[in-house]
CSV table of N, CA, C and O in Angstrom, one decimal:
chain,number,residue,atom,x,y,z
O,5,MET,N,3.8,35.0,3.0
O,5,MET,CA,3.1,34.2,2.0
O,5,MET,C,3.9,32.9,1.8
O,5,MET,O,5.1,32.9,1.5
O,6,LEU,N,3.2,31.8,1.9
O,6,LEU,CA,3.8,30.5,1.7
O,6,LEU,C,4.0,30.2,0.2
O,6,LEU,O,3.0,30.0,-0.5
O,7,GLY,N,5.2,30.1,-0.2
O,7,GLY,CA,5.4,29.7,-1.6
O,7,GLY,C,5.6,28.2,-1.7
O,7,GLY,O,5.5,27.4,-0.7
O,8,THR,N,5.9,27.7,-2.9
O,8,THR,CA,6.1,26.3,-3.1
O,8,THR,C,7.3,25.8,-2.3
O,8,THR,O,7.2,24.7,-1.7
O,9,GLY,N,8.4,26.5,-2.3
O,9,GLY,CA,9.6,26.1,-1.6
O,9,GLY,C,9.3,26.0,-0.1
O,9,GLY,O,9.8,25.1,0.6
O,10,THR,N,8.6,27.0,0.4
O,10,THR,CA,8.3,27.0,1.9
O,10,THR,C,7.4,25.9,2.3
O,10,THR,O,7.6,25.2,3.3
O,11,GLY,N,6.4,25.6,1.4
O,11,GLY,CA,5.5,24.5,1.7
O,11,GLY,C,6.2,23.1,1.7
O,11,GLY,O,6.0,22.3,2.5
O,12,ALA,N,7.2,23.0,0.8
O,12,ALA,CA,8.0,21.8,0.8
O,12,ALA,C,8.9,21.7,2.0
O,12,ALA,O,9.1,20.6,2.6
O,13,MET,N,9.4,22.8,2.5
O,13,MET,CA,10.2,22.8,3.7
O,13,MET,C,9.4,22.5,4.9
O,13,MET,O,9.9,21.7,5.8
O,14,VAL,N,8.2,22.9,5.0
O,14,VAL,CA,7.3,22.6,6.1
O,14,VAL,C,7.0,21.1,6.1
O,14,VAL,O,7.0,20.4,7.1
O,15,GLY,N,6.7,20.6,4.9
O,15,GLY,CA,6.4,19.2,4.7
O,15,GLY,C,7.6,18.3,5.1
O,15,GLY,O,7.5,17.3,5.8
O,16,LEU,N,8.8,18.7,4.8
O,16,LEU,CA,10.1,18.0,5.2
O,16,LEU,C,10.2,18.1,6.7
O,16,LEU,O,10.6,17.1,7.3
O,17,LEU,N,9.9,19.2,7.3
O,17,LEU,CA,10.0,19.4,8.7
O,17,LEU,C,9.0,18.4,9.4
O,17,LEU,O,9.4,17.8,10.4
O,18,VAL,N,7.8,18.3,8.9
O,18,VAL,CA,6.8,17.4,9.5
O,18,VAL,C,7.3,16.0,9.4
O,18,VAL,O,7.2,15.2,10.4
O,19,VAL,N,7.8,15.6,8.3
O,19,VAL,CA,8.3,14.2,8.1
O,19,VAL,C,9.5,14.0,9.1
O,19,VAL,O,9.6,12.9,9.7
O,20,ALA,N,10.4,14.9,9.1
O,20,ALA,CA,11.6,14.7,10.0
O,20,ALA,C,11.1,14.6,11.5
O,20,ALA,O,11.7,13.8,12.2
O,21,LEU,N,10.2,15.4,11.9
O,21,LEU,CA,9.7,15.4,13.2
O,21,LEU,C,8.9,14.1,13.6
O,21,LEU,O,8.8,13.8,14.7
O,22,LEU,N,8.4,13.5,12.5
O,22,LEU,CA,7.7,12.2,12.8
O,22,LEU,C,8.8,11.0,12.8
O,22,LEU,O,8.6,10.1,13.6
O,23,VAL,N,9.8,11.2,12.1
O,23,VAL,CA,10.9,10.1,12.0
O,23,VAL,C,11.7,10.1,13.3
O,23,VAL,O,12.1,9.0,13.8
O,24,VAL,N,11.9,11.3,13.9
O,24,VAL,CA,12.8,11.3,15.1
O,24,VAL,C,12.3,10.5,16.2
O,24,VAL,O,13.0,9.6,16.7
O,25,PRO,N,11.0,10.6,16.7
O,25,PRO,CA,10.6,9.8,17.8
O,25,PRO,C,10.5,8.3,17.5
O,25,PRO,O,10.8,7.4,18.3
O,26,VAL,N,10.1,8.0,16.3
O,26,VAL,CA,10.0,6.6,15.9
O,26,VAL,C,11.4,5.9,15.9
O,26,VAL,O,11.6,4.8,16.4
O,27,SER,N,12.3,6.6,15.2
O,27,SER,CA,13.7,6.0,15.2
O,27,SER,C,14.3,5.9,16.6
O,27,SER,O,15.1,5.0,16.9
O,28,PHE,N,14.0,6.9,17.4
O,28,PHE,CA,14.5,6.9,18.8
O,28,PHE,C,14.0,5.7,19.5
O,28,PHE,O,14.7,5.0,20.3
O,29,ALA,N,12.7,5.4,19.4
O,29,ALA,CA,12.1,4.3,20.1
O,29,ALA,C,12.7,3.0,19.6
O,29,ALA,O,13.0,2.1,20.4
O,30,VAL,N,12.9,2.9,18.3
O,30,VAL,CA,13.5,1.6,17.7
O,30,VAL,C,14.9,1.5,18.2
O,30,VAL,O,15.3,0.4,18.6
O,31,ALA,N,15.7,2.6,18.3
O,31,ALA,CA,17.1,2.5,18.7
O,31,ALA,C,17.1,2.1,20.2
O,31,ALA,O,18.0,1.3,20.6
O,32,ALA,N,16.3,2.7,21.0
O,32,ALA,CA,16.3,2.4,22.4
O,32,ALA,C,15.9,1.0,22.7
O,32,ALA,O,16.6,0.3,23.5
O,33,ARG,N,14.9,0.5,22.0
O,33,ARG,CA,14.5,-0.9,22.1
O,33,ARG,C,15.6,-1.9,21.7
O,33,ARG,O,15.9,-2.9,22.3
O,34,ALA,N,16.2,-1.6,20.5
O,34,ALA,CA,17.3,-2.5,20.0
O,34,ALA,C,18.5,-2.5,21.0
O,34,ALA,O,19.1,-3.5,21.2
O,35,ASP,N,18.8,-1.3,21.5
O,35,ASP,CA,19.9,-1.2,22.5
O,35,ASP,C,19.6,-2.1,23.7
O,35,ASP,O,20.5,-2.8,24.2
O,36,ALA,N,18.4,-2.0,24.2
O,36,ALA,CA,18.1,-2.7,25.4
O,36,ALA,C,18.1,-4.2,25.1
O,36,ALA,O,18.6,-5.0,25.9
O,37,LYS,N,17.6,-4.6,24.0
O,37,LYS,CA,17.6,-6.0,23.6
O,37,LYS,C,19.0,-6.6,23.4
O,37,LYS,O,19.3,-7.6,23.9
O,38,ALA,N,19.9,-5.8,22.8
O,38,ALA,CA,21.3,-6.2,22.6
O,38,ALA,C,22.0,-6.3,24.0
O,38,ALA,O,22.8,-7.2,24.2
O,39,ARG,N,21.7,-5.4,24.8
O,39,ARG,CA,22.3,-5.4,26.2
O,39,ARG,C,21.9,-6.6,27.0
O,39,ARG,O,22.6,-7.3,27.6
O,40,ARG,N,20.6,-6.9,26.9
O,40,ARG,CA,20.0,-8.0,27.6
O,40,ARG,C,20.6,-9.3,27.1
O,40,ARG,O,20.9,-10.3,27.8
O,41,LEU,N,20.7,-9.5,25.7
O,41,LEU,CA,21.3,-10.7,25.2
O,41,LEU,C,22.8,-10.8,25.5
O,41,LEU,O,23.3,-11.9,25.8
O,42,SER,N,23.5,-9.7,25.5
O,42,SER,CA,25.0,-9.8,25.8
O,42,SER,C,25.2,-10.2,27.3
O,42,SER,O,26.1,-10.9,27.6
O,43,GLU,N,24.3,-9.7,28.2
O,43,GLU,CA,24.4,-10.1,29.6
O,43,GLU,C,24.0,-11.5,29.9
O,43,GLU,O,24.5,-12.2,30.8
O,44,ALA,N,23.1,-12.1,29.0
O,44,ALA,CA,22.7,-13.4,29.2
O,44,ALA,C,23.6,-14.5,28.7
O,44,ALA,O,23.5,-15.7,29.0
O,45,GLN,N,24.7,-14.1,28.0
O,45,GLN,CA,25.6,-15.0,27.4
O,45,GLN,C,26.5,-15.6,28.5
O,45,GLN,O,27.1,-14.9,29.3
O,46,PRO,N,26.5,-16.9,28.6
O,46,PRO,CA,27.4,-17.5,29.6
O,46,PRO,C,28.9,-17.4,29.2
O,46,PRO,O,29.2,-17.5,28.0
O,47,SER,N,29.7,-17.0,30.1
O,47,SER,CA,31.1,-16.8,29.8
O,47,SER,C,31.9,-18.1,29.6
O,47,SER,O,32.9,-18.2,28.9
O,48,ASP,N,31.5,-19.2,30.3
O,48,ASP,CA,32.2,-20.4,30.3
O,48,ASP,C,31.3,-21.5,29.7
O,48,ASP,O,30.7,-22.3,30.3
O,49,ALA,N,31.2,-21.5,28.4
O,49,ALA,CA,30.3,-22.4,27.7
O,49,ALA,C,31.1,-23.7,27.3
O,49,ALA,O,32.2,-23.7,26.9
O,50,ASP,N,30.4,-24.8,27.6
O,50,ASP,CA,31.0,-26.1,27.2
O,50,ASP,C,30.7,-26.4,25.8
O,50,ASP,O,30.0,-25.7,25.1
O,51,LEU,N,31.2,-27.5,25.3
O,51,LEU,CA,31.0,-27.8,23.9
O,51,LEU,C,29.5,-28.1,23.5
O,51,LEU,O,29.1,-27.8,22.4
O,52,GLY,N,28.7,-28.5,24.5
O,52,GLY,CA,27.3,-28.8,24.2
O,52,GLY,C,26.5,-27.5,24.0
O,52,GLY,O,25.5,-27.5,23.3
O,53,ARG,N,26.9,-26.5,24.6
O,53,ARG,CA,26.2,-25.2,24.5
O,53,ARG,C,26.9,-24.2,23.5
O,53,ARG,O,26.4,-23.1,23.4
O,54,ALA,N,27.9,-24.6,22.8
O,54,ALA,CA,28.6,-23.7,22.0
O,54,ALA,C,27.8,-23.2,20.8
O,54,ALA,O,27.8,-22.0,20.5
O,55,VAL,N,26.9,-24.0,20.3
O,55,VAL,CA,26.0,-23.6,19.2
O,55,VAL,C,25.0,-22.6,19.7
O,55,VAL,O,24.8,-21.6,19.0
O,56,ALA,N,24.5,-22.8,20.9
O,56,ALA,CA,23.5,-21.9,21.4
O,56,ALA,C,24.1,-20.6,21.7
O,56,ALA,O,23.5,-19.5,21.5
O,57,VAL,N,25.3,-20.6,22.2
O,57,VAL,CA,26.0,-19.3,22.5
O,57,VAL,C,26.3,-18.6,21.3
O,57,VAL,O,26.2,-17.3,21.2
O,58,ALA,N,26.7,-19.3,20.2
O,58,ALA,CA,27.0,-18.6,18.9
O,58,ALA,C,25.7,-18.0,18.3
O,58,ALA,O,25.8,-16.9,17.8
O,59,GLU,N,24.6,-18.7,18.5
O,59,GLU,CA,23.3,-18.2,18.0
O,59,GLU,C,22.9,-16.9,18.8
O,59,GLU,O,22.5,-16.0,18.1
O,60,VAL,N,23.1,-16.9,20.1
O,60,VAL,CA,22.8,-15.7,20.9
O,60,VAL,C,23.7,-14.6,20.5
O,60,VAL,O,23.3,-13.4,20.4
O,61,ALA,N,25.0,-14.9,20.3
O,61,ALA,CA,25.9,-13.8,19.9
O,61,ALA,C,25.6,-13.3,18.5
O,61,ALA,O,25.6,-12.0,18.3
O,62,GLY,N,25.1,-14.1,17.6
O,62,GLY,CA,24.7,-13.6,16.3
O,62,GLY,C,23.5,-12.7,16.4
O,62,GLY,O,23.4,-11.7,15.7
O,63,ARG,N,22.5,-13.1,17.2
O,63,ARG,CA,21.3,-12.3,17.4
O,63,ARG,C,21.7,-11.0,18.1
O,63,ARG,O,21.1,-9.9,17.8
O,64,CYS,N,22.6,-11.0,19.0
O,64,CYS,CA,23.1,-9.8,19.7
O,64,CYS,C,23.7,-8.8,18.7
O,64,CYS,O,23.4,-7.6,18.8
O,65,ASP,N,24.5,-9.4,17.8
O,65,ASP,CA,25.1,-8.5,16.8
O,65,ASP,C,24.1,-7.9,15.9
O,65,ASP,O,24.2,-6.7,15.5
O,66,GLN,N,23.0,-8.7,15.5
O,66,GLN,CA,22.0,-8.1,14.7
O,66,GLN,C,21.2,-7.0,15.4
O,66,GLN,O,20.9,-6.0,14.7
O,67,TRP,N,21.0,-7.2,16.7
O,67,TRP,CA,20.3,-6.1,17.4
O,67,TRP,C,21.2,-4.9,17.5
O,67,TRP,O,20.7,-3.7,17.4
O,68,ARG,N,22.5,-5.1,17.7
O,68,ARG,CA,23.4,-3.9,17.7
O,68,ARG,C,23.4,-3.2,16.4
O,68,ARG,O,23.5,-1.9,16.4
O,69,GLN,N,23.4,-3.9,15.3
O,69,GLN,CA,23.4,-3.3,14.0
O,69,GLN,C,22.1,-2.5,13.8
O,69,GLN,O,22.2,-1.4,13.3
O,70,LEU,N,21.0,-3.1,14.2
O,70,LEU,CA,19.8,-2.3,14.1
O,70,LEU,C,19.8,-1.1,14.9
O,70,LEU,O,19.3,0.0,14.5
O,71,ALA,N,20.3,-1.2,16.1
O,71,ALA,CA,20.4,0.0,17.0
O,71,ALA,C,21.2,1.1,16.4
O,71,ALA,O,20.9,2.3,16.4
O,72,THR,N,22.4,0.7,15.8
O,72,THR,CA,23.3,1.7,15.2
O,72,THR,C,22.6,2.4,14.1
O,72,THR,O,22.7,3.6,14.0
O,73,ARG,N,21.9,1.6,13.2
O,73,ARG,CA,21.2,2.2,12.1
O,73,ARG,C,20.1,3.2,12.6
O,73,ARG,O,19.9,4.3,12.0
O,74,ALA,N,19.4,2.7,13.6
O,74,ALA,CA,18.3,3.6,14.1
O,74,ALA,C,18.8,4.8,14.7
O,74,ALA,O,18.2,5.9,14.6
O,75,TRP,N,19.9,4.8,15.5
O,75,TRP,CA,20.5,6.0,16.1
O,75,TRP,C,21.0,6.9,15.0
O,75,TRP,O,20.8,8.1,15.1
O,76,LEU,N,21.6,6.4,13.9
O,76,LEU,CA,22.0,7.2,12.8
O,76,LEU,C,20.8,7.9,12.1
O,76,LEU,O,20.9,9.1,11.8
O,77,ILE,N,19.7,7.2,11.9
O,77,ILE,CA,18.5,7.8,11.3
O,77,ILE,C,18.0,8.8,12.2
O,77,ILE,O,17.6,9.9,11.8
O,78,CYS,N,17.9,8.6,13.5
O,78,CYS,CA,17.4,9.6,14.5
O,78,CYS,C,18.3,10.8,14.5
O,78,CYS,O,17.7,11.9,14.4
O,79,GLY,N,19.6,10.7,14.5
O,79,GLY,CA,20.5,11.8,14.4
O,79,GLY,C,20.3,12.6,13.1
O,79,GLY,O,20.3,13.8,13.1
O,80,GLY,N,20.3,11.9,12.0
O,80,GLY,CA,20.1,12.5,10.7
O,80,GLY,C,18.8,13.3,10.6
O,80,GLY,O,18.8,14.4,10.1
O,81,ALA,N,17.7,12.7,11.1
O,81,ALA,CA,16.4,13.4,11.0
O,81,ALA,C,16.4,14.6,12.0
O,81,ALA,O,15.8,15.6,11.6
O,82,SER,N,17.1,14.5,13.1
O,82,SER,CA,17.2,15.6,14.0
O,82,SER,C,17.9,16.7,13.3
O,82,SER,O,17.5,17.9,13.4
O,83,LEU,N,19.0,16.4,12.7
O,83,LEU,CA,19.8,17.4,12.0
O,83,LEU,C,19.0,18.1,10.9
O,83,LEU,O,19.1,19.3,10.7
O,84,VAL,N,18.3,17.3,10.1
O,84,VAL,CA,17.4,17.8,9.1
O,84,VAL,C,16.4,18.8,9.7
O,84,VAL,O,16.2,19.9,9.1
O,85,ALA,N,15.8,18.4,10.8
O,85,ALA,CA,14.8,19.3,11.4
O,85,ALA,C,15.4,20.6,11.8
O,85,ALA,O,14.8,21.6,11.6
O,86,VAL,N,16.6,20.5,12.4
O,86,VAL,CA,17.2,21.8,12.9
O,86,VAL,C,17.6,22.7,11.7
O,86,VAL,O,17.3,23.9,11.7
O,87,VAL,N,18.1,22.1,10.6
O,87,VAL,CA,18.4,22.9,9.4
O,87,VAL,C,17.2,23.5,8.8
O,87,VAL,O,17.2,24.7,8.4
O,88,VAL,N,16.1,22.7,8.7
O,88,VAL,CA,14.9,23.2,8.1
O,88,VAL,C,14.3,24.3,8.9
O,88,VAL,O,13.9,25.4,8.4
O,89,VAL,N,14.3,24.2,10.3
O,89,VAL,CA,13.8,25.3,11.1
O,89,VAL,C,14.7,26.5,10.9
O,89,VAL,O,14.2,27.6,10.8
O,90,GLY,N,16.0,26.3,10.8
O,90,GLY,CA,16.9,27.5,10.6
O,90,GLY,C,16.6,28.2,9.3
O,90,GLY,O,16.5,29.4,9.2
O,91,VAL,N,16.4,27.4,8.3
O,91,VAL,CA,16.0,28.0,7.0
O,91,VAL,C,14.7,28.7,7.0
O,91,VAL,O,14.6,29.8,6.5
O,92,LEU,N,13.7,28.1,7.6
O,92,LEU,CA,12.4,28.7,7.7
O,92,LEU,C,12.4,30.0,8.5
O,92,LEU,O,11.7,31.0,8.2
O,93,VAL,N,13.3,30.0,9.6
O,93,VAL,CA,13.4,31.3,10.4
O,93,VAL,C,14.1,32.4,9.5
O,93,VAL,O,13.7,33.5,9.6
O,94,CYS,N,15.1,32.0,8.7
O,94,CYS,CA,15.8,33.0,7.9
O,94,CYS,C,14.9,33.6,6.8
O,94,CYS,O,15.0,34.8,6.5
O,95,ILE,N,14.1,32.7,6.2
O,95,ILE,CA,13.2,33.3,5.1
O,95,ILE,C,11.9,33.8,5.6
O,95,ILE,O,11.2,34.5,4.9
O,96,GLY,N,11.5,33.5,6.8
O,96,GLY,CA,10.2,33.9,7.3
O,96,GLY,C,10.4,35.1,8.2
O,96,GLY,O,9.6,35.9,8.4
């Protein structure tokens, strides 16, 4: 019989299972974008292109930060899903 606590656990599991693929997709996309930007940076920039190189480096750092946050969210949601499934197995 599903009680209030079990219903809440199932709802939490559904939310966690929706967050995992979305955050995984965002993390993978941000990682790819950061990698592409870091490879596109010229190593020997003259003074005329120094501003452009700094701008690309700043964008690359922003993509890396986004990727890190998304990977942490993905890992956290995965951990929550595993714990909720464990609890539901134990009580069910």
